[in-house]
Coordinates of C-alpha atoms and ligand atoms in Angstrom, one line a residue:
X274 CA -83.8 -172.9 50.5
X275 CA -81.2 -174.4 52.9
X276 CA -77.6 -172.9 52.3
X277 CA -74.2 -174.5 53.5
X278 CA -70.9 -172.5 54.7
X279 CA -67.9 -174.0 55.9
X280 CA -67.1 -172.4 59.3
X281 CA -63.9 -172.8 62.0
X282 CA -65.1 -171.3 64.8
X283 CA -64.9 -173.7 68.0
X284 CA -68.3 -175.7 67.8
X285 CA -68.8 -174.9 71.6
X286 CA -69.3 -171.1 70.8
X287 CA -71.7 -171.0 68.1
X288 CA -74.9 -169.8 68.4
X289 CA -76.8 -171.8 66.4
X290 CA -80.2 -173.4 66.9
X291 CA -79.1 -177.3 66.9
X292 CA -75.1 -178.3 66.8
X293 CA -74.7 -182.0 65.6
X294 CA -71.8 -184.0 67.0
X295 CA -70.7 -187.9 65.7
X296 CA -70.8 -191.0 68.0
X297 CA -69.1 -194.1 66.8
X298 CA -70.5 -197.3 67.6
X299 CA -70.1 -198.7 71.3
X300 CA -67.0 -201.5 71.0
X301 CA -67.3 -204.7 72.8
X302 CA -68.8 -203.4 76.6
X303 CA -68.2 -200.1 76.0
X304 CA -70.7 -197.7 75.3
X305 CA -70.6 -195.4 71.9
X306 CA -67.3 -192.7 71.6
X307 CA -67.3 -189.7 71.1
X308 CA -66.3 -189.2 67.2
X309 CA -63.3 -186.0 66.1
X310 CA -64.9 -182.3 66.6
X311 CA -66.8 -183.1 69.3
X312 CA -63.9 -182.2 71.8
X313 CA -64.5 -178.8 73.2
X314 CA -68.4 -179.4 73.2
X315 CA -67.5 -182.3 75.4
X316 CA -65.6 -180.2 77.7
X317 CA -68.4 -177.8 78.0
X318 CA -70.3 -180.8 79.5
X319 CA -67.7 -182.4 81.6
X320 CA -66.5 -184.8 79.6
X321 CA -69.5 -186.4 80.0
X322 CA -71.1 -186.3 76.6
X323 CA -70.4 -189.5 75.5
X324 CA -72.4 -191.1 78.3
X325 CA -75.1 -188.6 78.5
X326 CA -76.3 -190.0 75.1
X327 CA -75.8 -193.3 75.8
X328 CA -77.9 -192.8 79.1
X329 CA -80.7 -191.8 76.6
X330 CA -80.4 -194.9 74.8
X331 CA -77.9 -193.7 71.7
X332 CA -75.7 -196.6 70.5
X333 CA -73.7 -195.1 67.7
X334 CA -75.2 -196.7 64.7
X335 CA -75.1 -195.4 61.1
X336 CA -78.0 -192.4 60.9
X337 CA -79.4 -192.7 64.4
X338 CA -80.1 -189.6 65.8
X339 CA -80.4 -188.6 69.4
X340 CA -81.3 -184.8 70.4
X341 CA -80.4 -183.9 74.1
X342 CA -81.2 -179.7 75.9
X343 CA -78.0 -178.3 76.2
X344 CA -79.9 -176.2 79.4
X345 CA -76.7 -173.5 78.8
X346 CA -73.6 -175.5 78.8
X347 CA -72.9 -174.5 75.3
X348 CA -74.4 -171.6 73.2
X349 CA -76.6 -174.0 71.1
X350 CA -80.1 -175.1 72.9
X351 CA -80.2 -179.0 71.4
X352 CA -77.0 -181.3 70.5
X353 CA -77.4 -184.0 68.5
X354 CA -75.3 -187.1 67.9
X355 CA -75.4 -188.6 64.9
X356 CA -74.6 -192.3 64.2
X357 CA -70.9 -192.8 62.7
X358 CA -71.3 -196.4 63.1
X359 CA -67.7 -198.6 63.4
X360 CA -65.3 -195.8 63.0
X361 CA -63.1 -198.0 60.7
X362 CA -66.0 -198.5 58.2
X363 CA -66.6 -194.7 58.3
X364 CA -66.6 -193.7 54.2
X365 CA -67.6 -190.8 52.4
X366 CA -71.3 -192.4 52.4
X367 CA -71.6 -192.5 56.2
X368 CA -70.9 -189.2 56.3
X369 CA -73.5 -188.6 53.8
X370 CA -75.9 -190.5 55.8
X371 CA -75.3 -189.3 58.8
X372 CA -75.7 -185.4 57.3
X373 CA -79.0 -186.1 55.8
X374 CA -80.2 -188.0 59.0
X375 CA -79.2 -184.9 61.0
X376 CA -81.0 -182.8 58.9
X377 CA -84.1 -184.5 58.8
X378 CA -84.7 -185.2 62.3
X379 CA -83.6 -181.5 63.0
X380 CA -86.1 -180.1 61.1
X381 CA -87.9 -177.1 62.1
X382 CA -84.4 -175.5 63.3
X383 CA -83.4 -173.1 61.1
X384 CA -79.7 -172.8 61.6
X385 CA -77.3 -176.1 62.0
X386 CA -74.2 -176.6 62.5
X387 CA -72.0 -179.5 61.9
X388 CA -68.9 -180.9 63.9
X389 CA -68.0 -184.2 62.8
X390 CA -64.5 -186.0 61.8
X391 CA -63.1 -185.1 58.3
X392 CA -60.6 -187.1 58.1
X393 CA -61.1 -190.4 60.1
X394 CA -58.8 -192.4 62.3
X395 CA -57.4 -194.2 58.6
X396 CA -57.2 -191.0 56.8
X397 CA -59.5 -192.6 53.5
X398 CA -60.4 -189.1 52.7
X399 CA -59.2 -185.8 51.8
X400 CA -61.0 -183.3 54.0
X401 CA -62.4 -181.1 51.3
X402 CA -64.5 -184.6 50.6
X403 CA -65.7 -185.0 53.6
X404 CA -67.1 -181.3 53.7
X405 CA -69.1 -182.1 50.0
X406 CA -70.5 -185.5 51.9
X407 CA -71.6 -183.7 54.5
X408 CA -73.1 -180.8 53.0
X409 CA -74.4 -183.4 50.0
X410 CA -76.3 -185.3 52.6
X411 CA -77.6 -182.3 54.8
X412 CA -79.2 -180.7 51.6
X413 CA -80.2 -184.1 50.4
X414 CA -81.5 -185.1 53.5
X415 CA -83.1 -181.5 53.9
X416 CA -85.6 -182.3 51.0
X417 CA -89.3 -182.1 51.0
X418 CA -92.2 -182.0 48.5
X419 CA -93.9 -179.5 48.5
X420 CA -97.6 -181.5 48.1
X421 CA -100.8 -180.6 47.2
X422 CA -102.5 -180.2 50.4
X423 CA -105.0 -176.7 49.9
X424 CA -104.2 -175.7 53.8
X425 CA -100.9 -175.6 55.5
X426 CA -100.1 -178.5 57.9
X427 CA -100.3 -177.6 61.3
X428 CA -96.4 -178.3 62.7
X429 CA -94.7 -178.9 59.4
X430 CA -91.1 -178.3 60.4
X431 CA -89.4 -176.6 57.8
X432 CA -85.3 -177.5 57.2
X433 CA -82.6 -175.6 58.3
X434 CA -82.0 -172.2 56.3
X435 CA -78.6 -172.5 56.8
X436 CA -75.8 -175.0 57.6
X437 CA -72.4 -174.5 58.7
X438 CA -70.0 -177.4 58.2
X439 CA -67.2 -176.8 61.0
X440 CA -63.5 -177.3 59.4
X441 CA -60.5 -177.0 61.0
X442 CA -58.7 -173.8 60.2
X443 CA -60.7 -171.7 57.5
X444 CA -62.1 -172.9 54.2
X445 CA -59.3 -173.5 51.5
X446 CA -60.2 -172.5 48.0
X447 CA -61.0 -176.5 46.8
X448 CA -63.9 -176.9 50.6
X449 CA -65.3 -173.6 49.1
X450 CA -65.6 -175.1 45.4
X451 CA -66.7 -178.7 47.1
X452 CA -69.4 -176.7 48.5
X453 CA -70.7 -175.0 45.6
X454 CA -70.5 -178.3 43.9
X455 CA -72.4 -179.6 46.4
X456 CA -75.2 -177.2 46.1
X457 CA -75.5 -177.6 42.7
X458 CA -75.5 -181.3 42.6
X459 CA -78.2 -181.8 45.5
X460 CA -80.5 -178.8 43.6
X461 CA -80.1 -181.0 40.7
X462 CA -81.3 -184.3 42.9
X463 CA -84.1 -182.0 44.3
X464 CA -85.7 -181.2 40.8
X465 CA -85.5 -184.7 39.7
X466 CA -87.1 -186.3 42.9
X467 CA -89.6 -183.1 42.1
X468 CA -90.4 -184.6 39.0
X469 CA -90.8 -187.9 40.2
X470 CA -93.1 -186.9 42.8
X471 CA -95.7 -184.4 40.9
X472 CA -98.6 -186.3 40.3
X473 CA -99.3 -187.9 37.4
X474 CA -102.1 -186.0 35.9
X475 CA -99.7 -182.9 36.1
X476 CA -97.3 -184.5 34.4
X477 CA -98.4 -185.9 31.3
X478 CA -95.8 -185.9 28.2
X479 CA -96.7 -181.8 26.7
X480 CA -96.4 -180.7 30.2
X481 CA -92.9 -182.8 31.5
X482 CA -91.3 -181.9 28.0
X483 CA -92.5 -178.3 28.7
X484 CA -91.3 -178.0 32.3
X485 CA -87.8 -179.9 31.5
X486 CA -87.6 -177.4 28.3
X487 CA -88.1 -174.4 30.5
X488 CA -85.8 -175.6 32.8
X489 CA -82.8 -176.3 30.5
X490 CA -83.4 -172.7 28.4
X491 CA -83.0 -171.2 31.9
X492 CA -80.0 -173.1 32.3
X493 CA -78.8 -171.5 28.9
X494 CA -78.8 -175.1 27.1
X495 CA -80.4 -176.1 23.6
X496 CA -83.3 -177.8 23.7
X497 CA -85.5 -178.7 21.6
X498 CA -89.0 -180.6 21.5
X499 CA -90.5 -183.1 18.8
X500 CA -93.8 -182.5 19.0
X501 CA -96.3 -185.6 17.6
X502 CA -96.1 -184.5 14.0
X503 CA -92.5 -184.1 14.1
X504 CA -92.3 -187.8 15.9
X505 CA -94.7 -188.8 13.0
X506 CA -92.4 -186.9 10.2
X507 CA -89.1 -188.7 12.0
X508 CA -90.4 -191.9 11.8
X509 CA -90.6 -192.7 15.6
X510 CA -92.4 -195.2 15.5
X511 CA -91.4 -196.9 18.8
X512 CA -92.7 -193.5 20.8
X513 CA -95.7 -193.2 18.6
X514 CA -96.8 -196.8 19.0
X515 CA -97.2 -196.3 23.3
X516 CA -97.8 -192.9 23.2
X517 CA -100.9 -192.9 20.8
X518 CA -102.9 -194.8 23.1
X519 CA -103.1 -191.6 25.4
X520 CA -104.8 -188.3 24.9
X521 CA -101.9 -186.4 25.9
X522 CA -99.4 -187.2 23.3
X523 CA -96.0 -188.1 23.1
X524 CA -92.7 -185.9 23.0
X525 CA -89.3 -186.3 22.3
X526 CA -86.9 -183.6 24.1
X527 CA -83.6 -182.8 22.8
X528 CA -81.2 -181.0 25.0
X529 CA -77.2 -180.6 24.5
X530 CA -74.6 -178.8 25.9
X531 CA -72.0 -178.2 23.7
X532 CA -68.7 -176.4 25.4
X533 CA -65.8 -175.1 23.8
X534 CA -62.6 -177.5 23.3
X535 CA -64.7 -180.4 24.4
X536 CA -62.9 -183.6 24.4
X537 CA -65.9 -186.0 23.2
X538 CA -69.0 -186.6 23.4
X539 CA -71.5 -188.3 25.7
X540 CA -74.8 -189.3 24.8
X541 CA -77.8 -189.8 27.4
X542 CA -80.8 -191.0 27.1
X543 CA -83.7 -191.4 29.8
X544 CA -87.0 -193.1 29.9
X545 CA -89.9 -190.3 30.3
X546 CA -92.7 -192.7 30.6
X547 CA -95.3 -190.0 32.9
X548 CA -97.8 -193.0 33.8
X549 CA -97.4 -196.9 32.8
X550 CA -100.8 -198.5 33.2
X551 CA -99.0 -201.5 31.3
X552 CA -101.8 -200.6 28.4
X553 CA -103.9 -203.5 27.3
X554 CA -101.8 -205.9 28.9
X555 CA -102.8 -204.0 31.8
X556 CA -101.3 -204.0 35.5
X557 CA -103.0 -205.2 38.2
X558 CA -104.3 -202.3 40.2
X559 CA -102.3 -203.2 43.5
X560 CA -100.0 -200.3 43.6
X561 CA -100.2 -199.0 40.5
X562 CA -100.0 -195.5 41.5
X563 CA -96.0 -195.9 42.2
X564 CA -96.3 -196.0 37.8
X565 CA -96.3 -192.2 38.3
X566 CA -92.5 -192.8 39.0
X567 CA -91.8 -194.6 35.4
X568 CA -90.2 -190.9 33.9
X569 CA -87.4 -191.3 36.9
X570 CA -84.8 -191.8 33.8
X571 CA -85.8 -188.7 31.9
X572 CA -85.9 -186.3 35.0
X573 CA -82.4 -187.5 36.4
X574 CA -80.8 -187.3 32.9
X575 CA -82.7 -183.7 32.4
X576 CA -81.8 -182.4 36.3
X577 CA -77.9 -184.3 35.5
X578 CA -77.8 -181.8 32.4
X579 CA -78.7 -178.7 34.5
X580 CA -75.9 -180.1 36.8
X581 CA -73.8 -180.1 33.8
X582 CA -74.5 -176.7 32.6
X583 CA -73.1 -175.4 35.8
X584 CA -70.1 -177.4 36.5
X585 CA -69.3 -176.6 32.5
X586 CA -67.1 -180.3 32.0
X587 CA -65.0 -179.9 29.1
X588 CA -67.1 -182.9 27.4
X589 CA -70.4 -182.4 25.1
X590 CA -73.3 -183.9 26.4
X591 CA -76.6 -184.5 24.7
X592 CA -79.6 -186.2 26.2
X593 CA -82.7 -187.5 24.2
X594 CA -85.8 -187.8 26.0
X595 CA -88.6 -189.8 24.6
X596 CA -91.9 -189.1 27.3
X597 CA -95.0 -191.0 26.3
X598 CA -98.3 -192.1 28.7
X599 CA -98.9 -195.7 28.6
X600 CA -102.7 -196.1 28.4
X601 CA -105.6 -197.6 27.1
X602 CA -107.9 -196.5 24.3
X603 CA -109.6 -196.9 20.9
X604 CA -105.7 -195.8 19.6
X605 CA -103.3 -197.9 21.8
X606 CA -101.0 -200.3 20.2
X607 CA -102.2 -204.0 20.8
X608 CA -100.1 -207.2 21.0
X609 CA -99.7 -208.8 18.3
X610 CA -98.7 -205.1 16.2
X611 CA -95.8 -204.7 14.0
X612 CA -94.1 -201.7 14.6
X613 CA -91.3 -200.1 12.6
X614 CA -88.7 -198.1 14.8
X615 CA -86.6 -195.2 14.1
X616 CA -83.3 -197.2 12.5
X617 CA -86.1 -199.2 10.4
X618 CA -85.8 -202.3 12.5
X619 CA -89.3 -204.5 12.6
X620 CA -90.1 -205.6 16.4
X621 CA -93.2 -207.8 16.6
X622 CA -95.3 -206.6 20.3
X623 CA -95.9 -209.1 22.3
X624 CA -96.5 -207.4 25.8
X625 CA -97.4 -203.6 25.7
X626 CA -96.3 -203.2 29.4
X627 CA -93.2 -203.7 28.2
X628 CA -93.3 -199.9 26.6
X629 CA -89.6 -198.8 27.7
X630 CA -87.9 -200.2 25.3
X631 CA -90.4 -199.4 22.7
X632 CA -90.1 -195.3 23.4
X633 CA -85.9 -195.9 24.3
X634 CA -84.9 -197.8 21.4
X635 CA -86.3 -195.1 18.7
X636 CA -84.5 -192.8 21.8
X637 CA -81.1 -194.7 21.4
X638 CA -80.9 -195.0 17.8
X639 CA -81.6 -191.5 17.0
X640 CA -78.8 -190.5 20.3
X641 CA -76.5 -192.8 18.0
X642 CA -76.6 -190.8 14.7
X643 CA -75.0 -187.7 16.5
X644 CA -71.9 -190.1 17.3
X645 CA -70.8 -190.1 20.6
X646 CA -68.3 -191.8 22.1
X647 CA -70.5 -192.8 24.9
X648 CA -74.1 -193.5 25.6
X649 CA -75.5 -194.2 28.9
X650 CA -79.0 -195.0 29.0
X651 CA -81.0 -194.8 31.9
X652 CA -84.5 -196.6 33.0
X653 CA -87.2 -198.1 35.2
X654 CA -87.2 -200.7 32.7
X655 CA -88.0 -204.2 34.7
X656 CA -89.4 -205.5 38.0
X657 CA -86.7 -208.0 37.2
X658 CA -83.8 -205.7 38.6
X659 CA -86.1 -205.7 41.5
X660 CA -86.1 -209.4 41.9
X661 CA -82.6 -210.0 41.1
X662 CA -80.9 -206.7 42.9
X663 CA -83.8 -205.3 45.3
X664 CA -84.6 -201.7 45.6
X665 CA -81.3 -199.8 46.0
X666 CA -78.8 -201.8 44.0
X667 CA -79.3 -200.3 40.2
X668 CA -78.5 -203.1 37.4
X669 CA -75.8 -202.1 34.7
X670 CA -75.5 -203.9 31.3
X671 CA -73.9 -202.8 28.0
X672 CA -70.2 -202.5 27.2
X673 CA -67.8 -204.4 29.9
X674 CA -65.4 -201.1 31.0
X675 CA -68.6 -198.7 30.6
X676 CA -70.1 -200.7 33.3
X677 CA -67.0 -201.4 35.4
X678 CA -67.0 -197.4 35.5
X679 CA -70.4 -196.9 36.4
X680 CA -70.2 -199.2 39.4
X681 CA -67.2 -197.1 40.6
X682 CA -69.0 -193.8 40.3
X683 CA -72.1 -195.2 41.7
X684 CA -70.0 -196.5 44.8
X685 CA -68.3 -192.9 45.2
X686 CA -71.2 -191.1 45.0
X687 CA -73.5 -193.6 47.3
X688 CA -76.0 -194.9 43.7
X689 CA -74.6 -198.4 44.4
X690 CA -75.2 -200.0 40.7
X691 CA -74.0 -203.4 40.0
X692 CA -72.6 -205.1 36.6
X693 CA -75.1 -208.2 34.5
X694 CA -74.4 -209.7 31.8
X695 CA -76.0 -209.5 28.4
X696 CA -75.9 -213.7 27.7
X697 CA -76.2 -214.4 24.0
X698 CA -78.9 -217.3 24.5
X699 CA -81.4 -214.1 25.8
X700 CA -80.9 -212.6 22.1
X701 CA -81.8 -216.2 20.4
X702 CA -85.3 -216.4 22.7
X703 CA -86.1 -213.0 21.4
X704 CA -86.1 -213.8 17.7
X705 CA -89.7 -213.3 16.1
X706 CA -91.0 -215.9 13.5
X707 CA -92.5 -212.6 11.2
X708 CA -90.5 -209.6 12.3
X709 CA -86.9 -209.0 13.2
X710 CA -86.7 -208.5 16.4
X711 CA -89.8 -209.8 19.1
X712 CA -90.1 -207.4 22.1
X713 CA -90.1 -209.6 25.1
X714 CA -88.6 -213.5 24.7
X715 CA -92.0 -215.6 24.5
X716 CA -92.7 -218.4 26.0
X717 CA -89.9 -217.6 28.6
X718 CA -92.3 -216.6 31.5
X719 CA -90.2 -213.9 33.4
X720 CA -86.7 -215.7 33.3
X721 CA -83.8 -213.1 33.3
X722 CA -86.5 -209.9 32.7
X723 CA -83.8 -207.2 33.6
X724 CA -81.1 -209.2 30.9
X725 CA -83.9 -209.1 28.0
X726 CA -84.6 -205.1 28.1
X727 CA -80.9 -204.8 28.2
X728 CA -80.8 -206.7 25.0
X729 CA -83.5 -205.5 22.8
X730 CA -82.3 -202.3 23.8
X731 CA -78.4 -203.2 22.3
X732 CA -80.2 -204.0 19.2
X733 CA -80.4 -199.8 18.8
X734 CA -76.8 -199.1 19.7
X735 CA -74.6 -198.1 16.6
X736 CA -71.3 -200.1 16.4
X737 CA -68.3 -198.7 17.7
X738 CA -70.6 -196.9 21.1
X739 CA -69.2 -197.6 24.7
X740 CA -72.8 -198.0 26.0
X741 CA -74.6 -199.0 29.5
X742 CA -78.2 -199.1 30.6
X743 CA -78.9 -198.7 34.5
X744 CA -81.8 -200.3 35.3
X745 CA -83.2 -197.8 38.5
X746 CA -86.6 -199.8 38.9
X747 CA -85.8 -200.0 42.2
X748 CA -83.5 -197.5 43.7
X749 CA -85.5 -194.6 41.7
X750 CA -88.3 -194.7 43.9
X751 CA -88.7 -195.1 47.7
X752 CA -92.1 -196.1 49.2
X753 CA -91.2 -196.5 52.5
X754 CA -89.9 -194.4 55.7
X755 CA -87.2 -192.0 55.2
X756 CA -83.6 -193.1 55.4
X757 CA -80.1 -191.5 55.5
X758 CA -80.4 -188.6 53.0
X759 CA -83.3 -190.5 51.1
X760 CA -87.0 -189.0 51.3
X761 CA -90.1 -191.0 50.8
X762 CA -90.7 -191.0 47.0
X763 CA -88.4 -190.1 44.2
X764 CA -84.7 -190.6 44.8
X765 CA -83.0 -188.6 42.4
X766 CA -81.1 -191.5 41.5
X767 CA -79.2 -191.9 39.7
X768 CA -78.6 -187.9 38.9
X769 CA -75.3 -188.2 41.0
X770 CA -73.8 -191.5 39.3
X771 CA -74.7 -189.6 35.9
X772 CA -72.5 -186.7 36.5
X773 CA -69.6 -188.2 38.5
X774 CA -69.3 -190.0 35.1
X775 CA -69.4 -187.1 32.9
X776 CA -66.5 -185.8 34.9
X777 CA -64.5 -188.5 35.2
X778 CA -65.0 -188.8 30.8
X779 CA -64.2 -185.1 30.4
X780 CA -60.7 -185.6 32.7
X781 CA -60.0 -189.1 31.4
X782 CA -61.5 -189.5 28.2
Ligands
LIG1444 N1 -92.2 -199.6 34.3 C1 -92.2 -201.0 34.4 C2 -91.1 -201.6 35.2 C3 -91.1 -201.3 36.7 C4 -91.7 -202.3 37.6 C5 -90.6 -200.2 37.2 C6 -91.7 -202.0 38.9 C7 -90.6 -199.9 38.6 C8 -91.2 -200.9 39.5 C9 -92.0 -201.6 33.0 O1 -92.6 -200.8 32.0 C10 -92.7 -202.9 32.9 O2 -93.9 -202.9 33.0 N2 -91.9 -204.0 32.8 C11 -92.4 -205.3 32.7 C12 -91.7 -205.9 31.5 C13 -92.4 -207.1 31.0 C14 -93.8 -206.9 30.5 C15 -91.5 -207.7 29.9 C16 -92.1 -206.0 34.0 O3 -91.0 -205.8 34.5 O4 -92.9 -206.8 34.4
LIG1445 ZN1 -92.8 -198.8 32.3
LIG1446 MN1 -94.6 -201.3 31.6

C-alpha cells in the first residue's frame, strides 16, 4: 500500500530514496528547462541540472523518465526528471502522467518524493489540483496485479510505500482533503482494474456478484443479489437468455446508496459479462482471451460506488449489475430465438455475440422503474467504438446535455470520452419482420456497430431519463506496454469519469 503526504520541506534536504524533479521540453536549440521546484536541487548541483540530464539523453517529453546518482550533492541517492512536455500545454493530465510515469519507473524505492510546478507559468490550476493530479497519478501509476505466479519473481520491484508531494508553505485544509480524495478514488481504480484482471475462471458470475457484494457490505452499502430463480421469477429474460448457456449462472447485483437530503437520483448500470466467447456465433480464437475484460462496466460502476460511499455526495446512487458468461452449450440461446425482456418488449436474436445489450437492456429497464433522474450506462459493447474512436477515446450516446457532460468530466479527469449520435435511420434497420425489436440491424454488415448498441439499448430507457451509454471497448483494457499512469490490462476506466459526474449532479443538479 503506497501512501501520499503533502510535504514543504526544501526538496534538496529530504531524505528520501528517489526525489523526482520536472523538465519541460527543449525550445527551438535549446535543450530541456528545468520546470518550478526544482530550484534549490539545482543549486545543490551547480546549476547544472538541467544539462546533466540532457547530457544523458532526456529531452523533456510528456512521461519520459530519466534517473541520474546524486553521489551526495543532495540527501536523496537518485533524481529523476520527469517529462513536463511544452510547459504551455502543461494541464492537470500531464501532471498526472508525469506522476504515474515517476512512479512506475521508480519502482522498487520505497519512499518518493515529488517537486514539480503546481501552478504553471499560465496559472490554469488551483494548486490544491495539482497536488490530487499528482498524487492521482503516482498511486495510479503505482499499480500492480498481483498474478498468479506460485513462486515470487526474482527482482520484482515493489512501489514506493510512501509519497510526499512537495507544496509550497504547508498543506491547507482543501491539499489535505484533495489527497484523501485522491486515495480514495485511485483505491477505487485499483479494485476495478483488479477485477478486470483476475482470470476468467475465477470470475465467473456467482463469484464476481459475490466479491462485488462483499465489497459494497464492507463499504456499509445495500446490496443485493438476484440469484437465477429470482432472474427467472423477475422475468429477465434478456440475462437469462446469455447466461443459460454457461454452467455458472447468471446474477443480477443491486447496490444503492441512499444519503440523507439527497438531491436526486442517479442510476448506473454496468455490463458484468465475466467471459464473451461470442456463443454460437462464436469468436475467432485470435485473442480471445482479452474477453476476460467484457465485465470492465460492472467493476468500474461497483468500484465508482465504493468511491461514492466514501466521498458521501448528497445524491442517491443505485447501480444494477447484470453478470452473465457468454458460452456454448446444450442450453445457450441460438439465433434465430425470440426472447422476451424485462419491460415485455420481444427482440428477435440474430447474433449471440452481440450479448451486451441482451443482459443491459433487462439491466436498464429494471434501473428505470426506481426513477432516476439520470442513468448512465456503461459498456464494452462494440468493436465499432474501436474502429471509429480507437482504444482510449470512449464513445458517448444518449441524451444531448448528458453527453456534453460526460465529455467534460472525462476531459478533467483524463477518461477522454467523445459524443455520437444516435441517427434515426439505425432504429428503422433494426426493425424485425416477427418481433419488435431485432438485436443487431441485418443485412447491414458492420456499418455504424457502436450507433446500433446505443439504440437497442434506448429502446429500455423510460421517458423523461437524461441517459448516456459509454462505450469503453477500447479504453477499458490495455494490452500493450505501460503508459503514463496506465498498467498493462484493465484501466479502471471509466471509474473516475463516473464519479466526477456524480459530484458535479449532487452540486448542480
Ligand atoms: N464484448 C464485445 C465487444 C468488444 C470487442 C469489446 C472488442 C472489447 C473489444 C461484444 O459483446 C461484441 O461481441 N460485439 C460485437 C457486436 C456485433 C455481434 C453486433 C462486435 O462488436 O463485433
Ligand atoms: Zn461482449
Ligand atoms: Mn459479444
Amino acid at each position: 500500500m503506497t501512501t501520499v503526504a503533502a510535504i514543504d520541506n526544501d526538496p534538496a534536504t529530504l531524505t528520501v530514496d528517489a526525489l523526482v524533479v520536472g523538465l519541460y521540453q527543449a525550445d527551438g536549440d535549446e535543450g530541456p528547462r528545468l520546470a518550478g521546484g526544482a530550484e534549490t536541487v539545482d543549486a545543490a548541483f551547480s546549476g547544472r541540472l538541467a544539462a546533466t540530464f540532457a547530457l544523458l539523453g532526456a529531452t523533456g517529453a510528456v512521461g519520459e523518465v530519466t534517473k541520474l546518482a546524486s553521489l551526495g550533492a543532495v540527501p536523496a541517492p537518485v533524481v529523476a526528471a520527469v517529462g513536463l512536455g511544452e510547459r504551455e500545454k502543461c494541464a492537470a493530465d500531464t501532471l498526472r502522467r508525469a506522476a504515474g510515469a515517476a512512479a512506475r519507473a521508480l519502482a522498487g524505492n520505497d519512499t518518493i518524493a515529488i517537486s514539480l510546478p503546481l501552478a504553471d507559468a499560465e496559472g490554469h490550476q488551483e494548486p490544491a489540483d495539482a497536488v490530487a493530479a499528482l498524487a492521482e497519478g503516482a498511486l495510479l501509476g503505482g499499480y500492480q496485479f498481483g498474478g498468479y505466479k506460485t513462486k515470487a519473481e526474482p527482482g520484482r520491484r515493489s512501489p514506493a510505500t510512501s509519497v510526499s508531494v512537495v507544496v509550497a508553505d504547508g498543506a491547507d485544509q482543501d491539499t489535505k482533503a484533495q489527497l484523501k480524495r485522491a486515495a480514495t478514488l485511485t483505491a477505487a481504480v485499483a479494485q476495478a482494474r483488479d477485477w478486470v484482471n483476475t482470470a476468467p475462471n475465477q470470475l465467473r458470475p456467482p463469484q464476481f456478484a459475490d466479491a462485488v457484494a462483499d465489497a459494497v457490505r464492507k463499504a456499509k452499502l445495500e446490496v443485493e443479489v438476484l440469484d437465477e430463480k429470482a432472474l427467472r421469477k423477475g422475468g429477465y429474460g434478456g440475462i437469462l437468455a446469455v447466461g443459460e448457456g454457461s454452467g455458472a449462472l447468471p446474477r443480477l447485483v443491486r447496490i444503492a446508496y441512499r444519503p440523507k437530503g439527497a438531491a436526486g437520483h442517479v442510476a448506473l448500470v454496468g455490463k458484468g459479462i465475466t467471459f464473451d466467447t461470442g456463443g454460437v456465433s462464436i469468436k475467432p480464437a485470435q485473442g480471445m482471451w482479452e474477453m476476460k475484460s467484457d465485465m470492465a462496466g460492472a467493476a468500474a460502476v461497483a468500484a465508482a460506488m465504493l468511491a461514492v460511499a466514501a466521498l458521501k455526495p448528497k445524491v442517491s446512487v443505485t447501480a444494477c449489475l447484470p453478470m452473465a458468461e457468454n458460452m456454448l452449450s446444450g442450453n445457450a440461446y441460438r439465433p434465430g430465438d425470440i426472447v422476451t425482456m424485462y419491460n415485455g418488449k420481444r427482440v428477435e436474436v440474430l447474433n449471440t455475440d452481440a450479448e451486451g445489450r441482451m443482459i443491459l437492456g433487462d439491466a436498464i429497464a429494471r434501473a428505470c422503474e426506481d426513477e432516476p433522474d439520470y442513468l448512465l450506462e456503461t459498456s464494452t459493447l462494440t468493436g465499432g467504438q474501436v474502429t471509429a474512436l480507437g482504444k482510449r477515446v470512449a464513445g458517448v450516446m444518449g441524451s444531448e446535455e448528458l453527453c456534453d457532460r460526460v465529455k467534460l468530466a472525462g476531459e478533467k479527469v483524463g477518461e477522454p470520452a467523445w459524443p455520437m449520435p444516435l441517427p434515426e435511420d439505425v432504429r428503422k434497420n433494426m426493425e424485425s419482420d416477427i418481433a419488435d425489436l431485432s438485436q443487431v440491424a441485418s443485412g447491414l454488415d458492420r456499418a455504424g456497430h457502436m450507433l446500433q448498441g446505443a439504440v437497442f439499448l434506448s429502446e429500455f430507457v423510460s421517458e423523461g431519463v437524461a441517459w448516456a451509454h459509454i462505450d469503453i471497448a477500447g479504453p477499458s483494457y490495455h494490452p500493450g506496454e505501460p503508459y503514463g499512469y496506465v498498467a498493462k490490462g484493465g484501466t479502471g476506466v471509466p471509474v473516475r469519469t463516473l464519479v466526477e459526474l456524480i459530484e458535479d449532479i449532487a452540486a448542480n443538479g
